[in-house]
PDB file of C-alpha atoms and ligand atoms in Angstrom:
ATOM      1  CA  MET A   1      69.915 135.109 124.035  1.00 38.00           C
ATOM      2  CA  SER A   2      72.991 136.601 122.130  1.00 39.00           C
ATOM      3  CA  GLU A   3      74.046 133.240 120.524  1.00 42.00           C
ATOM      4  CA  PRO A   4      73.466 132.554 117.139  1.00 40.00           C
ATOM      5  CA  THR A   5      70.148 130.651 116.789  1.00 42.00           C
ATOM      6  CA  VAL A   6      68.358 128.517 114.329  1.00 41.00           C
ATOM      7  CA  ALA A   7      64.752 129.200 113.822  1.00 40.00           C
ATOM      8  CA  SER A   8      62.752 127.597 116.801  1.00 44.00           C
ATOM      9  CA  ALA A   9      58.996 127.227 115.573  1.00 49.00           C
ATOM     10  CA  GLY A  10      58.677 124.478 113.338  1.00 60.00           C
ATOM     11  CA  GLY A  11      62.528 124.173 112.934  1.00 76.00           C
ATOM     12  CA  PRO A  12      65.071 121.426 114.158  1.00 93.00           C
ATOM     13  CA  MET A  13      64.548 120.393 117.943  1.00 95.00           C
ATOM     14  CA  VAL A  14      68.010 119.133 117.692  1.00 96.00           C
ATOM     15  CA  LYS A  15      70.889 120.185 114.835  1.00 95.00           C
ATOM     16  CA  ALA A  16      74.420 119.126 114.769  1.00 95.00           C
ATOM     17  CA  GLU A  17      77.237 119.842 112.680  1.00 94.00           C
ATOM     18  CA  GLY A  18      80.094 117.848 112.790  1.00 94.00           C
ATOM     19  CA  ILE A  19      80.255 117.238 116.027  1.00 95.00           C
ATOM     20  CA  HIS A  20      83.466 115.409 117.435  1.00 95.00           C
ATOM     21  CA  LYS A  21      84.236 114.109 120.940  1.00 96.00           C
ATOM     22  CA  TYR A  22      87.176 112.732 122.757  1.00 96.00           C
ATOM     23  CA  PHE A  23      87.534 110.661 125.702  1.00 97.00           C
ATOM     24  CA  GLY A  24      91.264 111.167 126.055  1.00 95.00           C
ATOM     25  CA  ARG A  25      92.967 110.191 122.667  1.00 95.00           C
ATOM     26  CA  LEU A  26      89.715 108.042 122.015  1.00 97.00           C
ATOM     27  CA  HIS A  27      87.900 109.652 119.334  1.00 97.00           C
ATOM     28  CA  VAL A  28      84.170 108.764 120.101  1.00 98.00           C
ATOM     29  CA  LEU A  29      82.080 111.071 117.771  1.00 98.00           C
ATOM     30  CA  CYS A  30      83.571 111.734 114.540  1.00 98.00           C
ATOM     31  CA  GLY A  31      81.801 114.248 112.400  1.00 97.00           C
ATOM     32  CA  ILE A  32      78.224 113.512 113.205  1.00 97.00           C
ATOM     33  CA  ASP A  33      75.736 115.693 111.269  1.00 97.00           C
ATOM     34  CA  LEU A  34      71.903 115.484 111.988  1.00 96.00           C
ATOM     35  CA  GLU A  35      68.820 117.342 112.130  1.00 97.00           C
ATOM     36  CA  VAL A  36      65.936 116.110 114.506  1.00 98.00           C
ATOM     37  CA  THR A  37      62.514 117.969 113.467  1.00 96.00           C
ATOM     38  CA  SER A  38      59.886 118.841 116.048  1.00 96.00           C
ATOM     39  CA  GLY A  39      57.653 116.053 116.595  1.00 96.00           C
ATOM     40  CA  GLU A  40      59.721 113.486 114.896  1.00 97.00           C
ATOM     41  CA  VAL A  41      60.530 109.911 116.243  1.00 98.00           C
ATOM     42  CA  MET A  42      64.301 109.393 115.430  1.00 98.00           C
ATOM     43  CA  CYS A  43      65.469 105.705 116.382  1.00 98.00           C
ATOM     44  CA  VAL A  44      69.554 105.328 116.600  1.00 98.00           C
ATOM     45  CA  ILE A  45      71.118 101.904 116.118  1.00 98.00           C
ATOM     46  CA  GLY A  46      74.110 100.678 116.110  1.00 97.00           C
ATOM     47  CA  PRO A  47      76.961  98.202 117.651  1.00 97.00           C
ATOM     48  CA  SER A  48      78.012  98.742 121.273  1.00 97.00           C
ATOM     49  CA  GLY A  49      80.608 101.509 121.563  1.00 97.00           C
ATOM     50  CA  SER A  50      79.728 103.029 118.549  1.00 98.00           C
ATOM     51  CA  GLY A  51      78.837 106.776 120.413  1.00 98.00           C
ATOM     52  CA  LYS A  52      75.000 106.155 120.628  1.00 98.00           C
ATOM     53  CA  SER A  53      75.128 107.041 124.591  1.00 98.00           C
ATOM     54  CA  THR A  54      77.563 109.722 124.334  1.00 98.00           C
ATOM     55  CA  PHE A  55      75.927 111.545 121.356  1.00 97.00           C
ATOM     56  CA  LEU A  56      72.711 111.699 123.406  1.00 97.00           C
ATOM     57  CA  ARG A  57      74.708 112.688 126.475  1.00 96.00           C
ATOM     58  CA  CYS A  58      75.904 115.622 124.730  1.00 94.00           C
ATOM     59  CA  ILE A  59      72.575 116.746 123.485  1.00 94.00           C
ATOM     60  CA  ASN A  60      71.530 116.486 127.207  1.00 92.00           C
ATOM     61  CA  HIS A  61      74.614 118.584 128.329  1.00 89.00           C
ATOM     62  CA  LEU A  62      75.869 115.534 130.187  1.00 92.00           C
ATOM     63  CA  GLU A  63      78.950 115.551 128.118  1.00 93.00           C
ATOM     64  CA  LYS A  64      80.946 118.381 126.270  1.00 90.00           C
ATOM     65  CA  ILE A  65      81.876 118.404 122.570  1.00 91.00           C
ATOM     66  CA  ASP A  66      84.914 119.266 121.638  1.00 89.00           C
ATOM     67  CA  SER A  67      84.356 120.821 118.359  1.00 89.00           C
ATOM     68  CA  GLY A  68      81.554 121.317 115.625  1.00 91.00           C
ATOM     69  CA  ARG A  69      78.220 123.083 116.621  1.00 90.00           C
ATOM     70  CA  LEU A  70      74.984 121.546 118.317  1.00 90.00           C
ATOM     71  CA  TRP A  71      71.753 123.576 118.413  1.00 91.00           C
ATOM     72  CA  VAL A  72      68.907 122.257 120.800  1.00 90.00           C
ATOM     73  CA  ASP A  73      65.648 123.852 120.299  1.00 89.00           C
ATOM     74  CA  GLY A  74      67.461 126.649 118.627  1.00 87.00           C
ATOM     75  CA  HIS A  75      69.938 127.324 120.938  1.00 84.00           C
ATOM     76  CA  LEU A  76      73.407 126.937 120.335  1.00 83.00           C
ATOM     77  CA  VAL A  77      74.772 124.509 122.939  1.00 79.00           C
ATOM     78  CA  GLY A  78      78.223 124.766 122.500  1.00 70.00           C
ATOM     79  CA  TYR A  79      80.862 125.111 119.721  1.00 68.00           C
ATOM     80  CA  ARG A  80      84.462 125.314 118.385  1.00 66.00           C
ATOM     81  CA  GLN A  81      85.723 125.688 115.014  1.00 65.00           C
ATOM     82  CA  ARG A  82      88.728 124.673 114.480  1.00 61.00           C
ATOM     83  CA  GLY A  83      91.516 126.868 116.577  1.00 65.00           C
ATOM     84  CA  GLU A  84      88.652 128.517 118.297  1.00 68.00           C
ATOM     85  CA  LYS A  85      88.244 129.215 121.611  1.00 69.00           C
ATOM     86  CA  LEU A  86      85.459 127.113 123.053  1.00 66.00           C
ATOM     87  CA  HIS A  87      81.975 128.556 123.011  1.00 70.00           C
ATOM     88  CA  GLU A  88      79.782 127.749 126.048  1.00 73.00           C
ATOM     89  CA  MET A  89      76.658 128.113 127.354  1.00 77.00           C
ATOM     90  CA  ARG A  90      76.512 129.829 130.760  1.00 81.00           C
ATOM     91  CA  GLU A  91      75.700 127.483 133.594  1.00 83.00           C
ATOM     92  CA  SER A  92      72.246 129.185 133.797  1.00 83.00           C
ATOM     93  CA  GLU A  93      71.292 128.520 130.058  1.00 83.00           C
ATOM     94  CA  VAL A  94      72.269 124.787 130.468  1.00 84.00           C
ATOM     95  CA  ALA A  95      70.242 124.227 133.674  1.00 85.00           C
ATOM     96  CA  ALA A  96      67.155 125.722 131.674  1.00 85.00           C
ATOM     97  CA  GLN A  97      67.787 123.861 128.660  1.00 85.00           C
ATOM     98  CA  ARG A  98      68.318 120.667 130.506  1.00 87.00           C
ATOM     99  CA  ARG A  99      64.801 121.106 132.065  1.00 89.00           C
ATOM    100  CA  ASP A 100      63.339 121.137 128.678  1.00 93.00           C
ATOM    101  CA  ILE A 101      65.007 117.563 127.855  1.00 95.00           C
ATOM    102  CA  GLY A 102      63.654 114.690 129.412  1.00 96.00           C
ATOM    103  CA  MET A 103      66.029 111.417 129.616  1.00 96.00           C
ATOM    104  CA  VAL A 104      65.108 107.979 130.287  1.00 97.00           C
ATOM    105  CA  PHE A 105      68.175 105.303 130.788  1.00 94.00           C
ATOM    106  CA  GLN A 106      68.472 101.845 130.624  1.00 92.00           C
ATOM    107  CA  ARG A 107      68.703 101.370 134.557  1.00 88.00           C
ATOM    108  CA  PHE A 108      65.982 103.379 135.888  1.00 76.00           C
ATOM    109  CA  ASN A 109      67.530 105.316 138.546  1.00 87.00           C
ATOM    110  CA  LEU A 110      64.669 106.074 140.676  1.00 95.00           C
ATOM    111  CA  PHE A 111      65.199 107.429 144.169  1.00 96.00           C
ATOM    112  CA  PRO A 112      64.712 104.374 146.558  1.00 97.00           C
ATOM    113  CA  HIS A 113      63.189 105.934 149.322  1.00 97.00           C
ATOM    114  CA  MET A 114      60.323 107.515 147.424  1.00 98.00           C
ATOM    115  CA  THR A 115      57.026 106.293 146.426  1.00 98.00           C
ATOM    116  CA  ALA A 116      56.075 106.251 142.488  1.00 98.00           C
ATOM    117  CA  LEU A 117      54.196 109.461 143.207  1.00 98.00           C
ATOM    118  CA  GLU A 118      56.892 111.335 144.807  1.00 98.00           C
ATOM    119  CA  ASN A 119      59.161 110.323 142.514  1.00 98.00           C
ATOM    120  CA  ILE A 120      57.544 111.812 139.522  1.00 98.00           C
ATOM    121  CA  MET A 121      56.843 115.167 141.864  1.00 98.00           C
ATOM    122  CA  GLU A 122      60.182 115.573 143.060  1.00 97.00           C
ATOM    123  CA  ALA A 123      61.940 117.756 140.248  1.00 96.00           C
ATOM    124  CA  PRO A 124      59.022 119.990 139.195  1.00 97.00           C
ATOM    125  CA  VAL A 125      58.293 120.993 142.235  1.00 97.00           C
ATOM    126  CA  GLN A 126      62.136 120.785 143.483  1.00 96.00           C
ATOM    127  CA  VAL A 127      63.494 122.352 140.617  1.00 93.00           C
ATOM    128  CA  LYS A 128      60.956 124.270 139.104  1.00 93.00           C
ATOM    129  CA  GLY A 129      59.256 125.200 142.322  1.00 95.00           C
ATOM    130  CA  GLU A 130      55.901 124.633 141.198  1.00 97.00           C
ATOM    131  CA  SER A 131      53.177 123.908 143.578  1.00 97.00           C
ATOM    132  CA  LYS A 132      52.789 120.900 145.136  1.00 97.00           C
ATOM    133  CA  ALA A 133      48.787 120.621 144.170  1.00 97.00           C
ATOM    134  CA  VAL A 134      49.653 121.358 140.581  1.00 97.00           C
ATOM    135  CA  VAL A 135      52.289 118.843 140.332  1.00 98.00           C
ATOM    136  CA  ARG A 136      50.042 115.942 142.088  1.00 98.00           C
ATOM    137  CA  GLU A 137      47.361 116.503 139.644  1.00 98.00           C
ATOM    138  CA  ARG A 138      49.894 116.068 136.858  1.00 98.00           C
ATOM    139  CA  ALA A 139      51.795 113.332 138.461  1.00 98.00           C
ATOM    140  CA  MET A 140      48.625 111.299 138.891  1.00 98.00           C
ATOM    141  CA  ALA A 141      47.763 111.989 135.472  1.00 98.00           C
ATOM    142  CA  LEU A 142      50.909 110.599 134.250  1.00 98.00           C
ATOM    143  CA  LEU A 143      50.794 107.466 136.325  1.00 98.00           C
ATOM    144  CA  ASP A 144      47.518 106.597 134.143  1.00 97.00           C
ATOM    145  CA  GLN A 145      49.325 107.531 131.239  1.00 96.00           C
ATOM    146  CA  VAL A 146      51.636 104.615 131.923  1.00 97.00           C
ATOM    147  CA  GLY A 147      49.314 101.927 133.342  1.00 97.00           C
ATOM    148  CA  LEU A 148      50.429 103.021 137.013  1.00 98.00           C
ATOM    149  CA  SER A 149      47.064 104.252 138.472  1.00 97.00           C
ATOM    150  CA  ASP A 150      47.537 101.461 141.228  1.00 97.00           C
ATOM    151  CA  LYS A 151      50.952 101.782 142.147  1.00 98.00           C
ATOM    152  CA  ILE A 152      50.861 105.502 143.496  1.00 97.00           C
ATOM    153  CA  SER A 153      52.282 104.717 146.899  1.00 98.00           C
ATOM    154  CA  ALA A 154      54.617 102.034 145.719  1.00 98.00           C
ATOM    155  CA  TYR A 155      58.247 102.219 146.177  1.00 98.00           C
ATOM    156  CA  PRO A 156      60.741 101.018 143.323  1.00 97.00           C
ATOM    157  CA  SER A 157      62.082  97.960 145.179  1.00 97.00           C
ATOM    158  CA  GLN A 158      57.961  96.676 145.073  1.00 97.00           C
ATOM    159  CA  LEU A 159      57.991  97.425 141.172  1.00 97.00           C
ATOM    160  CA  SER A 160      58.897  95.222 138.193  1.00 95.00           C
ATOM    161  CA  GLY A 161      61.579  96.432 136.107  1.00 95.00           C
ATOM    162  CA  GLY A 162      58.851  97.489 133.337  1.00 96.00           C
ATOM    163  CA  GLN A 163      56.651  99.320 135.949  1.00 97.00           C
ATOM    164  CA  ALA A 164      59.831 101.148 137.114  1.00 97.00           C
ATOM    165  CA  GLN A 165      60.556 102.206 133.957  1.00 96.00           C
ATOM    166  CA  ARG A 166      57.267 103.352 132.867  1.00 97.00           C
ATOM    167  CA  VAL A 167      57.363 105.617 136.371  1.00 97.00           C
ATOM    168  CA  ALA A 168      60.906 106.707 135.264  1.00 97.00           C
ATOM    169  CA  ILE A 169      59.325 108.015 131.732  1.00 98.00           C
ATOM    170  CA  ALA A 170      56.727 109.510 133.699  1.00 98.00           C
ATOM    171  CA  ARG A 171      58.923 111.453 136.158  1.00 97.00           C
ATOM    172  CA  ALA A 172      60.764 112.654 133.101  1.00 97.00           C
ATOM    173  CA  LEU A 173      57.657 114.137 131.342  1.00 98.00           C
ATOM    174  CA  ALA A 174      56.630 115.481 134.430  1.00 98.00           C
ATOM    175  CA  MET A 175      58.800 118.309 133.595  1.00 96.00           C
ATOM    176  CA  GLU A 176      56.879 118.854 130.718  1.00 96.00           C
ATOM    177  CA  PRO A 177      59.641 118.403 128.170  1.00 96.00           C
ATOM    178  CA  LYS A 178      60.275 119.330 124.809  1.00 95.00           C
ATOM    179  CA  LEU A 179      62.450 116.563 123.876  1.00 97.00           C
ATOM    180  CA  MET A 180      62.479 113.235 125.213  1.00 98.00           C
ATOM    181  CA  LEU A 181      66.033 110.748 124.863  1.00 98.00           C
ATOM    182  CA  PHE A 182      65.883 107.081 125.370  1.00 98.00           C
ATOM    183  CA  ASP A 183      69.194 105.388 126.254  1.00 98.00           C
ATOM    184  CA  GLU A 184      67.996 101.536 125.506  1.00 97.00           C
ATOM    185  CA  PRO A 185      64.863 101.895 127.563  1.00 97.00           C
ATOM    186  CA  THR A 186      64.231  98.193 127.600  1.00 97.00           C
ATOM    187  CA  SER A 187      67.760  96.326 127.053  1.00 95.00           C
ATOM    188  CA  ALA A 188      67.540  95.694 130.976  1.00 94.00           C
ATOM    189  CA  LEU A 189      64.218  94.569 131.022  1.00 95.00           C
ATOM    190  CA  ASP A 190      62.690  90.571 130.933  1.00 94.00           C
ATOM    191  CA  PRO A 191      61.067  90.125 127.438  1.00 94.00           C
ATOM    192  CA  GLU A 192      58.198  89.859 128.635  1.00 94.00           C
ATOM    193  CA  LEU A 193      58.141  93.353 130.368  1.00 95.00           C
ATOM    194  CA  VAL A 194      59.256  95.225 127.117  1.00 96.00           C
ATOM    195  CA  GLY A 195      55.679  95.538 125.308  1.00 96.00           C
ATOM    196  CA  ASP A 196      54.142  97.577 127.909  1.00 96.00           C
ATOM    197  CA  VAL A 197      56.953  99.905 128.338  1.00 97.00           C
ATOM    198  CA  LEU A 198      57.520 100.623 124.319  1.00 98.00           C
ATOM    199  CA  ASP A 199      53.415 100.799 124.228  1.00 97.00           C
ATOM    200  CA  VAL A 200      53.913 103.892 126.818  1.00 97.00           C
ATOM    201  CA  MET A 201      56.383 105.309 124.331  1.00 98.00           C
ATOM    202  CA  ARG A 202      54.395 104.553 121.352  1.00 97.00           C
ATOM    203  CA  GLN A 203      51.615 106.434 122.847  1.00 97.00           C
ATOM    204  CA  LEU A 204      53.924 109.367 123.368  1.00 97.00           C
ATOM    205  CA  ALA A 205      55.143 109.333 119.728  1.00 97.00           C
ATOM    206  CA  VAL A 206      51.668 109.606 118.673  1.00 96.00           C
ATOM    207  CA  ASP A 207      50.793 112.246 121.016  1.00 95.00           C
ATOM    208  CA  GLY A 208      53.788 114.396 119.165  1.00 96.00           C
ATOM    209  CA  MET A 209      56.845 114.306 121.388  1.00 97.00           C
ATOM    210  CA  THR A 210      59.844 114.656 119.404  1.00 97.00           C
ATOM    211  CA  MET A 211      62.127 111.533 120.421  1.00 98.00           C
ATOM    212  CA  VAL A 212      65.222 109.949 120.001  1.00 98.00           C
ATOM    213  CA  VAL A 213      65.614 106.609 120.939  1.00 98.00           C
ATOM    214  CA  VAL A 214      68.622 104.235 121.125  1.00 98.00           C
ATOM    215  CA  THR A 215      67.211 100.824 120.798  1.00 97.00           C
ATOM    216  CA  HIS A 216      67.522  97.382 119.575  1.00 94.00           C
ATOM    217  CA  GLU A 217      64.133  96.959 119.318  1.00 96.00           C
ATOM    218  CA  MET A 218      63.659  97.030 115.574  1.00 96.00           C
ATOM    219  CA  GLY A 219      60.029  96.468 115.672  1.00 96.00           C
ATOM    220  CA  PHE A 220      59.681  99.811 117.228  1.00 97.00           C
ATOM    221  CA  ALA A 221      62.152 101.556 114.871  1.00 97.00           C
ATOM    222  CA  ARG A 222      60.052 100.258 111.973  1.00 97.00           C
ATOM    223  CA  GLU A 223      56.679 101.013 113.273  1.00 97.00           C
ATOM    224  CA  VAL A 224      57.043 104.193 115.332  1.00 97.00           C
ATOM    225  CA  GLY A 225      60.158 105.689 113.877  1.00 98.00           C
ATOM    226  CA  ASP A 226      60.121 108.421 111.315  1.00 98.00           C
ATOM    227  CA  SER A 227      63.938 107.891 110.963  1.00 98.00           C
ATOM    228  CA  LEU A 228      66.638 105.476 111.669  1.00 98.00           C
ATOM    229  CA  VAL A 229      70.120 106.095 111.909  1.00 98.00           C
ATOM    230  CA  PHE A 230      72.951 103.569 111.970  1.00 98.00           C
ATOM    231  CA  MET A 231      75.995 104.460 113.374  1.00 98.00           C
ATOM    232  CA  ASP A 232      79.342 102.633 113.778  1.00 98.00           C
ATOM    233  CA  GLY A 233      82.518 103.875 115.063  1.00 97.00           C
ATOM    234  CA  GLY A 234      81.579 107.386 116.057  1.00 98.00           C
ATOM    235  CA  ALA A 235      80.003 108.000 112.473  1.00 98.00           C
ATOM    236  CA  ILE A 236      76.528 108.005 111.193  1.00 98.00           C
ATOM    237  CA  VAL A 237      76.943 104.994 108.395  1.00 98.00           C
ATOM    238  CA  GLU A 238      73.375 105.143 106.960  1.00 97.00           C
ATOM    239  CA  GLN A 239      70.267 106.872 107.721  1.00 97.00           C
ATOM    240  CA  GLY A 240      66.659 106.952 106.289  1.00 98.00           C
ATOM    241  CA  ASN A 241      63.567 105.631 106.536  1.00 98.00           C
ATOM    242  CA  PRO A 242      63.283 102.996 109.095  1.00 98.00           C
ATOM    243  CA  ARG A 243      61.524 100.865 106.788  1.00 97.00           C
ATOM    244  CA  ASP A 244      63.697 101.323 103.664  1.00 97.00           C
ATOM    245  CA  VAL A 245      66.937 101.036 106.170  1.00 97.00           C
ATOM    246  CA  LEU A 246      65.732  97.754 107.670  1.00 97.00           C
ATOM    247  CA  ALA A 247      64.447  96.098 104.547  1.00 96.00           C
ATOM    248  CA  GLU A 248      67.134  97.510 102.099  1.00 96.00           C
ATOM    249  CA  PRO A 249      70.538  98.486 104.069  1.00 97.00           C
ATOM    250  CA  LYS A 250      72.807 100.254 101.555  1.00 97.00           C
ATOM    251  CA  HIS A 251      75.917  99.788 103.448  1.00 97.00           C
ATOM    252  CA  ARG A 252      78.140  96.721 104.148  1.00 97.00           C
ATOM    253  CA  ARG A 253      78.312  97.928 107.669  1.00 97.00           C
ATOM    254  CA  THR A 254      74.338  98.238 108.354  1.00 97.00           C
ATOM    255  CA  GLN A 255      73.941  94.954 106.357  1.00 97.00           C
ATOM    256  CA  ASP A 256      76.325  93.263 108.792  1.00 96.00           C
ATOM    257  CA  PHE A 257      75.058  94.802 111.911  1.00 97.00           C
ATOM    258  CA  LEU A 258      71.483  94.098 110.671  1.00 96.00           C
ATOM    259  CA  SER A 259      72.207  90.095 109.672  1.00 95.00           C
ATOM    260  CA  LYS A 260      73.206  89.917 113.573  1.00 92.00           C
ATOM    261  CA  VAL A 261      70.494  91.843 115.152  1.00 88.00           C
ATOM    262  CA  LEU A 262      67.580  91.250 113.308  1.00 80.00           C
TER     263      LEU A 262
HETATM  264  P1  LIG B   1      77.293 103.149 122.997  1.00 72.06           P
HETATM  265  O1  LIG B   1      76.387 103.730 123.630  1.00 72.06           O
HETATM  266  O2  LIG B   1      77.015 103.113 121.405  1.00 72.06           O
HETATM  267  O3  LIG B   1      77.554 101.498 123.269  1.00 72.06           O
HETATM  268  P2  LIG B   1      79.467 105.063 123.893  1.00 72.06           P
HETATM  269  O4  LIG B   1      78.448 106.403 123.623  1.00 72.06           O
HETATM  270  O5  LIG B   1      78.695 104.445 125.566  1.00 72.06           O
HETATM  271  O6  LIG B   1      79.119 103.918 122.855  1.00 72.06           O
HETATM  272  O7  LIG B   1      80.821 104.662 124.338  1.00 72.06           O
HETATM  273  C1  LIG B   1      81.584 105.043 122.760  1.00 72.06           C
HETATM  274  C2  LIG B   1      82.851 104.837 123.450  1.00 72.06           C
HETATM  275  O8  LIG B   1      83.242 105.725 124.440  1.00 72.06           O
HETATM  276  C3  LIG B   1      83.130 103.460 124.032  1.00 72.06           C
HETATM  277  O9  LIG B   1      84.699 103.205 123.708  1.00 72.06           O
HETATM  278  C4  LIG B   1      83.366 103.853 125.500  1.00 72.06           C
HETATM  279  O10 LIG B   1      84.158 102.908 126.076  1.00 72.06           O
HETATM  280  C5  LIG B   1      83.728 105.029 125.465  1.00 72.06           C
HETATM  281  N1  LIG B   1      83.724 106.079 126.721  1.00 72.06           N
HETATM  282  C6  LIG B   1      82.038 106.456 126.824  1.00 72.06           C
HETATM  283  N2  LIG B   1      81.995 106.783 127.791  1.00 72.06           N
HETATM  284  C7  LIG B   1      83.385 107.338 128.311  1.00 72.06           C
HETATM  285  C8  LIG B   1      83.706 107.988 129.255  1.00 72.06           C
HETATM  286  N3  LIG B   1      83.387 108.829 130.062  1.00 72.06           N
HETATM  287  N4  LIG B   1      85.244 107.988 129.310  1.00 72.06           N
HETATM  288  C9  LIG B   1      86.057 107.193 128.671  1.00 72.06           C
HETATM  289  N5  LIG B   1      85.607 106.391 127.768  1.00 72.06           N
HETATM  290  C10 LIG B   1      84.175 106.798 127.582  1.00 72.06           C
HETATM  291 MG1  LIG B   2      75.444 103.178 125.293  1.00 72.06          MG
END
């Protein structure tokens, strides 16, 4: 690749510098600077509409940034300095990078006409062209990892929300991603189903996966997060060790937000 890069090995998995994003006149990301190190679990909190999902979507190429610089795994994703022409990755590079990033949404988006196993096998076989036999074995292991070995042949409609979300996580992992993005993965679940999903994510963190997790689960952020980012109004207001930020938020806006959710 010819674009400027940052060191990949041991370097940041995600590095953002002055990211701005507009939807029409709406200024949604107002200069985001942050770094996610390989192996780090970063939790992102903040009120609705603060730009959390948009930032994740920029990392995963679902949205284009309007200015700033964003590197993912050492590759410059797209940037524009003031007045410059937008530098963009080639489509083939975008596709290659997207394969390395797993994303789990609030709604599980499983293919309804496919079993749990088929859902997990689909992308590695269709997108990566891996052999079915190899992928099947990996998919079975992943179902075991998320505690659903007995649901191999179940269709999404036969799964609880928590089970469906665990299949969605297994499906993302089947692509063997370097980075996992979670956008409020437990927000749509009944309270009693949240724990199993968080347990899977916790184990993933222990196994060393690099993760950015938008969540309202402050317990998870405190116990599993290496860092915590509080966003408000498209900006990072406060960031630090989750224990410190949650126990002693420094900024008024963080204090106000936490007083409402804790
Ligand atoms: P959060 O995830 O923190 O709730 P979002 O990133 O979803 O925030 O949204 C940030 C702001 O951008 C909100 O005001 C939202 O309405 C707006 N927004 C998000 N996506 C779009 C879009 N595709 N088109 C126009 N506005 C959008
Ligand atoms: Mg959101």
